[in-house]
């Protein structure tokens, strides 16, 4: 449809535009049609997109441009064409990659590796840490099921997914200002977590990112649970463990060691102290 007509259709009060959609079936007769349409997700909020194009400028993913007979490439964040109505951008996604689906933390593997390829190490780490608080620790001790399923392994070797997140994490921990995620808004509720193993610290990390005030109570004299007393130091150096736990503390999580639940504190005492 050429542009002036398109604008007219877009403004017509009796016409609803269903974009990014395909017609699966059309049945009925003139004046009484029934259409079955599948609308694909746009992954962009139409009410918020101002069509500024900033997302496409920073998008690290290049895909074939189907609007140019695949002779050129476009970004995965894209606008179909200059006069498209509505003028909002969309994001091409091909479902969940096997590496992401297999990672127990559901890390966006393709995303952080694409950012590493662009040299955007900090952004890669920030993306990783949206799903996982321990890129340096798991960069050493995870059994990396993501690499076992990496489709690159079908043609040569799987990508070094684990070592890549270890690399960005180590780089960050050695920097002058390591990345410390901050909550978007503060909440008043206080949360107590019993045990500072990987599960307890991960819960503390995500609750703090969501603005809760979190205290972790640990029975042992050191934080980290099995990471600190189960995994040998030659597999997981203790300085790395302390640095990544330190980031969680810098986020505002309080870790109190040497406190046994059921002896030093109880559910009633925690409630009396204002924990939710
Ligand atoms: S190596 Fe990293 S990305 Fe792979 S499964 Fe483990 S934590 Fe997830």
CSV table of C-alpha atoms and ligand atoms in Angstrom, one decimal:
chain,number,residue,atom,x,y,z
A,1,UNK,CA,0.0,0.0,0.0
A,2,UNK,CA,1.5,3.4,-0.9
A,3,UNK,CA,2.2,5.9,1.7
A,4,UNK,CA,-0.8,8.5,1.6
A,5,UNK,CA,-3.3,5.7,1.5
A,6,UNK,CA,-1.5,4.0,4.4
A,7,UNK,CA,-1.7,7.2,6.5
A,8,UNK,CA,-5.5,7.5,5.7
A,9,UNK,CA,-6.1,3.9,6.8
A,10,UNK,CA,-4.0,4.4,9.9
A,11,UNK,CA,-6.2,7.3,10.9
A,12,UNK,CA,-9.6,5.7,10.0
A,13,UNK,CA,-11.7,5.3,13.1
A,14,UNK,CA,-13.3,2.1,11.9
A,15,UNK,CA,-10.1,0.3,10.9
A,16,UNK,CA,-8.0,-1.5,13.4
A,17,UNK,CA,-4.4,-2.1,12.3
A,18,UNK,CA,-3.0,-5.4,13.4
A,19,UNK,CA,0.7,-5.2,12.7
A,20,UNK,CA,3.4,-7.9,12.7
A,21,UNK,CA,0.7,-10.4,11.9
A,22,UNK,CA,-0.1,-13.1,9.4
A,23,UNK,CA,-3.4,-14.4,8.1
A,24,UNK,CA,-3.8,-18.1,8.9
A,25,UNK,CA,-7.3,-18.7,7.6
A,26,UNK,CA,-10.1,-16.7,6.0
A,27,UNK,CA,-13.6,-18.3,5.8
A,28,UNK,CA,-17.1,-17.1,5.2
A,29,UNK,CA,-18.6,-15.0,2.4
A,30,UNK,CA,-18.9,-11.4,1.3
A,31,UNK,CA,-20.1,-9.3,4.2
A,32,UNK,CA,-19.5,-12.0,6.7
A,33,UNK,CA,-15.9,-13.0,6.8
A,34,UNK,CA,-14.1,-14.6,9.7
A,35,UNK,CA,-10.3,-14.3,9.7
A,36,UNK,CA,-7.9,-16.2,11.9
A,37,UNK,CA,-4.8,-14.1,12.5
A,38,UNK,CA,-1.6,-14.8,14.4
A,39,UNK,CA,0.1,-11.6,15.7
A,40,UNK,CA,3.7,-12.0,16.5
A,41,UNK,CA,5.1,-10.2,19.5
A,42,UNK,CA,6.8,-6.9,18.9
A,43,UNK,CA,8.8,-6.8,22.2
A,44,UNK,CA,8.5,-3.0,22.1
A,45,UNK,CA,5.8,-1.1,24.0
A,46,UNK,CA,3.8,0.8,21.2
A,47,UNK,CA,2.7,3.4,23.7
A,48,UNK,CA,6.2,4.2,24.8
A,49,UNK,CA,8.3,4.0,21.6
A,50,UNK,CA,8.8,7.4,20.0
A,51,UNK,CA,10.5,5.9,17.0
A,52,UNK,CA,13.8,7.7,17.8
A,53,UNK,CA,15.9,4.7,16.6
A,54,UNK,CA,18.3,4.8,19.5
A,55,UNK,CA,17.7,1.1,20.1
A,56,UNK,CA,18.7,0.1,16.6
A,57,UNK,CA,21.9,2.2,16.9
A,58,UNK,CA,23.1,0.2,20.0
A,59,UNK,CA,21.6,-3.2,19.0
A,60,UNK,CA,24.6,-5.6,18.6
A,61,UNK,CA,22.7,-8.2,16.5
A,62,UNK,CA,22.8,-8.0,12.7
A,63,UNK,CA,20.3,-10.1,10.7
A,64,UNK,CA,19.5,-10.5,7.0
A,65,UNK,CA,17.2,-7.7,5.7
A,66,UNK,CA,14.1,-9.4,4.3
A,67,UNK,CA,12.9,-6.1,2.9
A,68,UNK,CA,16.0,-5.9,0.7
A,69,UNK,CA,15.8,-9.4,-0.6
A,70,UNK,CA,18.4,-10.4,2.0
A,71,UNK,CA,21.1,-8.5,0.0
A,72,UNK,CA,21.8,-6.3,3.1
A,73,UNK,CA,21.6,-6.6,6.8
A,74,UNK,CA,19.6,-4.8,9.4
A,75,UNK,CA,19.7,-4.7,13.2
A,76,UNK,CA,17.5,-7.1,15.2
A,77,UNK,CA,15.8,-3.9,16.7
A,78,UNK,CA,14.3,-2.4,13.6
A,79,UNK,CA,11.6,-0.4,11.9
A,80,UNK,CA,10.1,-2.2,9.0
A,81,UNK,CA,10.5,0.8,6.6
A,82,UNK,CA,10.7,4.5,6.9
A,83,UNK,CA,6.9,5.2,6.5
A,84,UNK,CA,5.7,2.2,8.5
A,85,UNK,CA,2.5,2.7,10.4
A,86,UNK,CA,2.6,2.6,13.4
A,87,UNK,CA,6.1,4.0,13.3
A,88,UNK,CA,7.3,2.1,16.4
A,89,UNK,CA,10.3,-0.2,16.3
A,90,UNK,CA,10.1,-4.0,16.7
A,91,UNK,CA,12.6,-6.7,17.8
A,92,UNK,CA,13.2,-9.9,15.8
A,93,UNK,CA,13.6,-12.9,18.1
A,94,UNK,CA,14.0,-16.5,17.1
A,95,UNK,CA,12.7,-18.1,20.3
A,96,UNK,CA,14.9,-19.2,23.2
A,97,UNK,CA,18.4,-20.3,22.3
A,98,UNK,CA,19.4,-23.8,23.6
A,99,UNK,CA,22.2,-22.4,25.7
A,100,UNK,CA,19.9,-20.0,27.5
A,101,UNK,CA,17.2,-22.7,27.9
A,102,UNK,CA,19.8,-25.1,29.4
A,103,UNK,CA,21.5,-22.7,31.7
A,104,UNK,CA,19.8,-23.2,35.2
A,105,UNK,CA,19.9,-19.4,35.7
A,106,UNK,CA,18.5,-18.7,32.2
A,107,UNK,CA,21.3,-16.3,31.4
A,108,UNK,CA,21.0,-14.5,28.0
A,109,UNK,CA,24.1,-16.1,26.6
A,110,UNK,CA,23.7,-14.9,23.0
A,111,UNK,CA,23.1,-11.4,24.3
A,112,UNK,CA,26.2,-11.1,26.5
A,113,UNK,CA,28.4,-12.7,23.9
A,114,UNK,CA,27.1,-10.3,21.2
A,115,UNK,CA,28.0,-7.4,23.5
A,116,UNK,CA,31.5,-8.9,24.2
A,117,UNK,CA,32.0,-9.1,20.4
A,118,UNK,CA,31.2,-5.4,20.2
A,119,UNK,CA,33.7,-4.7,23.0
A,120,UNK,CA,30.9,-3.6,25.4
A,121,UNK,CA,32.2,-5.6,28.3
A,122,UNK,CA,30.5,-3.6,31.0
A,123,UNK,CA,27.1,-3.9,29.2
A,124,UNK,CA,27.7,-7.6,28.8
A,125,UNK,CA,28.2,-8.0,32.5
A,126,UNK,CA,25.2,-5.9,33.3
A,127,UNK,CA,23.1,-8.2,31.0
A,128,UNK,CA,24.5,-11.3,32.6
A,129,UNK,CA,23.8,-10.0,36.1
A,130,UNK,CA,20.2,-9.5,35.3
A,131,UNK,CA,19.8,-13.2,35.6
A,132,UNK,CA,22.8,-14.4,37.7
A,133,UNK,CA,24.7,-12.8,40.6
A,134,UNK,CA,27.9,-14.9,40.2
A,135,UNK,CA,29.5,-14.7,36.8
A,136,UNK,CA,33.1,-15.1,38.2
A,137,UNK,CA,32.2,-18.0,40.5
A,138,UNK,CA,30.2,-19.9,37.9
A,139,UNK,CA,32.9,-19.0,35.4
A,140,UNK,CA,35.1,-21.4,37.4
A,141,UNK,CA,32.8,-24.0,38.9
A,142,UNK,CA,29.7,-24.4,36.7
A,143,UNK,CA,29.6,-27.7,34.7
A,144,UNK,CA,28.5,-25.5,31.8
A,145,UNK,CA,25.6,-27.5,30.3
A,146,UNK,CA,25.1,-24.5,27.9
A,147,UNK,CA,28.3,-25.5,26.1
A,148,UNK,CA,27.2,-29.1,25.7
A,149,UNK,CA,24.2,-28.0,23.8
A,150,UNK,CA,25.8,-25.1,21.8
A,151,UNK,CA,24.8,-25.5,18.2
A,152,UNK,CA,28.3,-24.2,17.1
A,153,UNK,CA,29.5,-27.6,18.3
A,154,UNK,CA,27.7,-29.1,15.3
A,155,UNK,CA,30.2,-27.6,12.9
A,156,UNK,CA,33.3,-27.2,15.1
A,157,UNK,CA,33.6,-26.5,18.8
A,158,UNK,CA,31.1,-25.0,21.2
A,159,UNK,CA,31.6,-21.4,22.1
A,160,UNK,CA,33.6,-20.9,25.4
A,161,UNK,CA,30.4,-19.6,27.1
A,162,UNK,CA,31.7,-20.2,30.6
A,163,UNK,CA,35.2,-18.6,30.1
A,164,UNK,CA,33.6,-15.6,28.4
A,165,UNK,CA,31.5,-14.7,31.4
A,166,UNK,CA,34.5,-15.4,33.7
A,167,UNK,CA,36.5,-13.0,31.5
A,168,UNK,CA,34.0,-10.1,31.8
A,169,UNK,CA,33.5,-10.7,35.5
A,170,UNK,CA,37.2,-10.8,36.3
A,171,UNK,CA,37.8,-7.7,34.3
A,172,UNK,CA,35.1,-5.9,36.2
A,173,UNK,CA,36.3,-7.2,39.7
A,174,UNK,CA,39.8,-5.9,38.9
A,175,UNK,CA,38.6,-2.5,37.8
A,176,UNK,CA,38.5,0.6,40.0
A,177,UNK,CA,34.7,0.7,40.0
A,178,UNK,CA,33.2,-2.8,39.8
A,179,UNK,CA,29.5,-2.9,38.7
A,180,UNK,CA,27.1,-2.8,41.7
A,181,UNK,CA,23.5,-3.3,40.6
A,182,UNK,CA,21.1,-0.8,42.2
A,183,UNK,CA,17.4,-1.2,43.0
A,184,UNK,CA,15.1,0.9,40.8
A,185,UNK,CA,13.0,1.9,43.8
A,186,UNK,CA,13.4,1.3,47.6
A,187,UNK,CA,10.8,-0.7,49.5
A,188,UNK,CA,10.2,-0.6,53.2
A,189,UNK,CA,9.7,-4.4,53.8
A,190,UNK,CA,12.6,-6.1,55.6
A,191,UNK,CA,13.4,-9.7,54.5
A,192,UNK,CA,15.4,-12.3,56.5
A,193,UNK,CA,17.1,-15.1,54.7
A,194,UNK,CA,18.5,-18.1,56.5
A,195,UNK,CA,21.7,-19.4,55.0
A,196,UNK,CA,24.3,-17.7,52.8
A,197,UNK,CA,24.8,-20.5,50.3
A,198,UNK,CA,24.3,-19.9,46.6
A,199,UNK,CA,20.5,-20.1,46.9
A,200,UNK,CA,20.3,-17.7,49.9
A,201,UNK,CA,22.7,-15.2,48.4
A,202,UNK,CA,20.9,-15.3,45.0
A,203,UNK,CA,17.6,-14.7,46.8
A,204,UNK,CA,19.2,-11.8,48.7
A,205,UNK,CA,20.6,-10.4,45.4
A,206,UNK,CA,17.3,-10.4,43.5
A,207,UNK,CA,15.2,-9.2,46.5
A,208,UNK,CA,17.7,-6.3,46.9
A,209,UNK,CA,17.5,-5.5,43.2
A,210,UNK,CA,13.8,-5.2,43.7
A,211,UNK,CA,14.3,-2.8,46.5
A,212,UNK,CA,13.8,-4.9,49.6
A,213,UNK,CA,15.9,-4.5,52.7
A,214,UNK,CA,17.6,-7.9,53.1
A,215,UNK,CA,19.6,-9.5,56.0
A,216,UNK,CA,21.2,-12.9,55.5
A,217,UNK,CA,21.8,-15.0,58.7
A,218,UNK,CA,24.6,-17.5,58.4
A,219,UNK,CA,25.4,-20.2,61.0
A,220,UNK,CA,29.0,-20.6,59.9
A,221,UNK,CA,31.7,-18.0,60.6
A,222,UNK,CA,32.0,-17.3,56.8
A,223,UNK,CA,29.5,-16.5,54.1
A,224,UNK,CA,29.1,-18.6,51.0
A,225,UNK,CA,27.8,-21.9,52.3
A,226,UNK,CA,29.1,-24.8,50.1
A,227,UNK,CA,30.9,-22.3,47.9
A,228,UNK,CA,33.1,-21.4,50.9
A,229,UNK,CA,33.4,-24.8,52.7
A,230,UNK,CA,32.5,-27.4,50.0
A,231,UNK,CA,34.3,-26.4,46.9
A,232,UNK,CA,38.2,-26.6,47.2
A,233,UNK,CA,40.0,-23.3,46.9
A,234,UNK,CA,42.0,-24.6,43.9
A,235,UNK,CA,38.7,-24.7,42.0
A,236,UNK,CA,37.2,-21.6,43.5
A,237,UNK,CA,39.8,-19.1,44.8
A,238,UNK,CA,38.5,-17.6,48.0
A,239,UNK,CA,39.4,-14.0,46.9
A,240,UNK,CA,37.0,-14.4,44.0
A,241,UNK,CA,34.3,-15.7,46.3
A,242,UNK,CA,34.8,-12.8,48.7
A,243,UNK,CA,34.8,-10.2,45.9
A,244,UNK,CA,31.5,-11.4,44.4
A,245,UNK,CA,29.8,-11.7,47.8
A,246,UNK,CA,31.2,-8.2,48.5
A,247,UNK,CA,29.3,-6.9,45.5
A,248,UNK,CA,26.0,-8.2,47.1
A,249,UNK,CA,27.0,-6.5,50.3
A,250,UNK,CA,27.7,-3.2,48.5
A,251,UNK,CA,24.2,-3.4,47.0
A,252,UNK,CA,23.0,-3.1,50.6
A,253,UNK,CA,22.5,-6.7,51.7
A,254,UNK,CA,23.6,-7.3,55.3
A,255,UNK,CA,25.2,-10.7,56.0
A,256,UNK,CA,25.5,-11.7,59.6
A,257,UNK,CA,27.6,-14.8,60.3
A,258,UNK,CA,27.8,-17.0,63.3
A,259,UNK,CA,24.0,-16.9,63.9
A,260,UNK,CA,22.1,-20.1,64.2
A,261,UNK,CA,18.4,-20.2,63.3
A,262,UNK,CA,16.4,-21.9,66.1
A,263,UNK,CA,19.0,-21.0,68.7
A,264,UNK,CA,20.2,-17.4,68.3
A,265,UNK,CA,17.1,-16.3,66.3
A,266,UNK,CA,13.6,-17.7,65.7
A,267,UNK,CA,10.7,-17.0,63.4
A,268,UNK,CA,9.0,-15.1,66.3
A,269,UNK,CA,12.1,-13.0,67.1
A,270,UNK,CA,12.6,-12.1,63.4
A,271,UNK,CA,8.9,-11.0,63.2
A,272,UNK,CA,9.4,-9.0,66.4
A,273,UNK,CA,12.4,-7.3,64.8
A,274,UNK,CA,10.3,-6.1,61.9
A,275,UNK,CA,11.0,-8.7,59.3
A,276,UNK,CA,8.1,-9.5,56.9
B,1,LIG,S1,28.5,-21.8,32.4
B,1,LIG,FE1,27.4,-19.9,32.8
B,1,LIG,S2,25.9,-19.7,31.1
B,1,LIG,FE2,26.6,-21.8,31.1
B,1,LIG,S3,25.1,-23.0,32.3
B,1,LIG,FE3,26.8,-22.3,33.7
B,1,LIG,S4,26.1,-20.4,34.6
B,1,LIG,FE4,24.8,-20.7,32.7
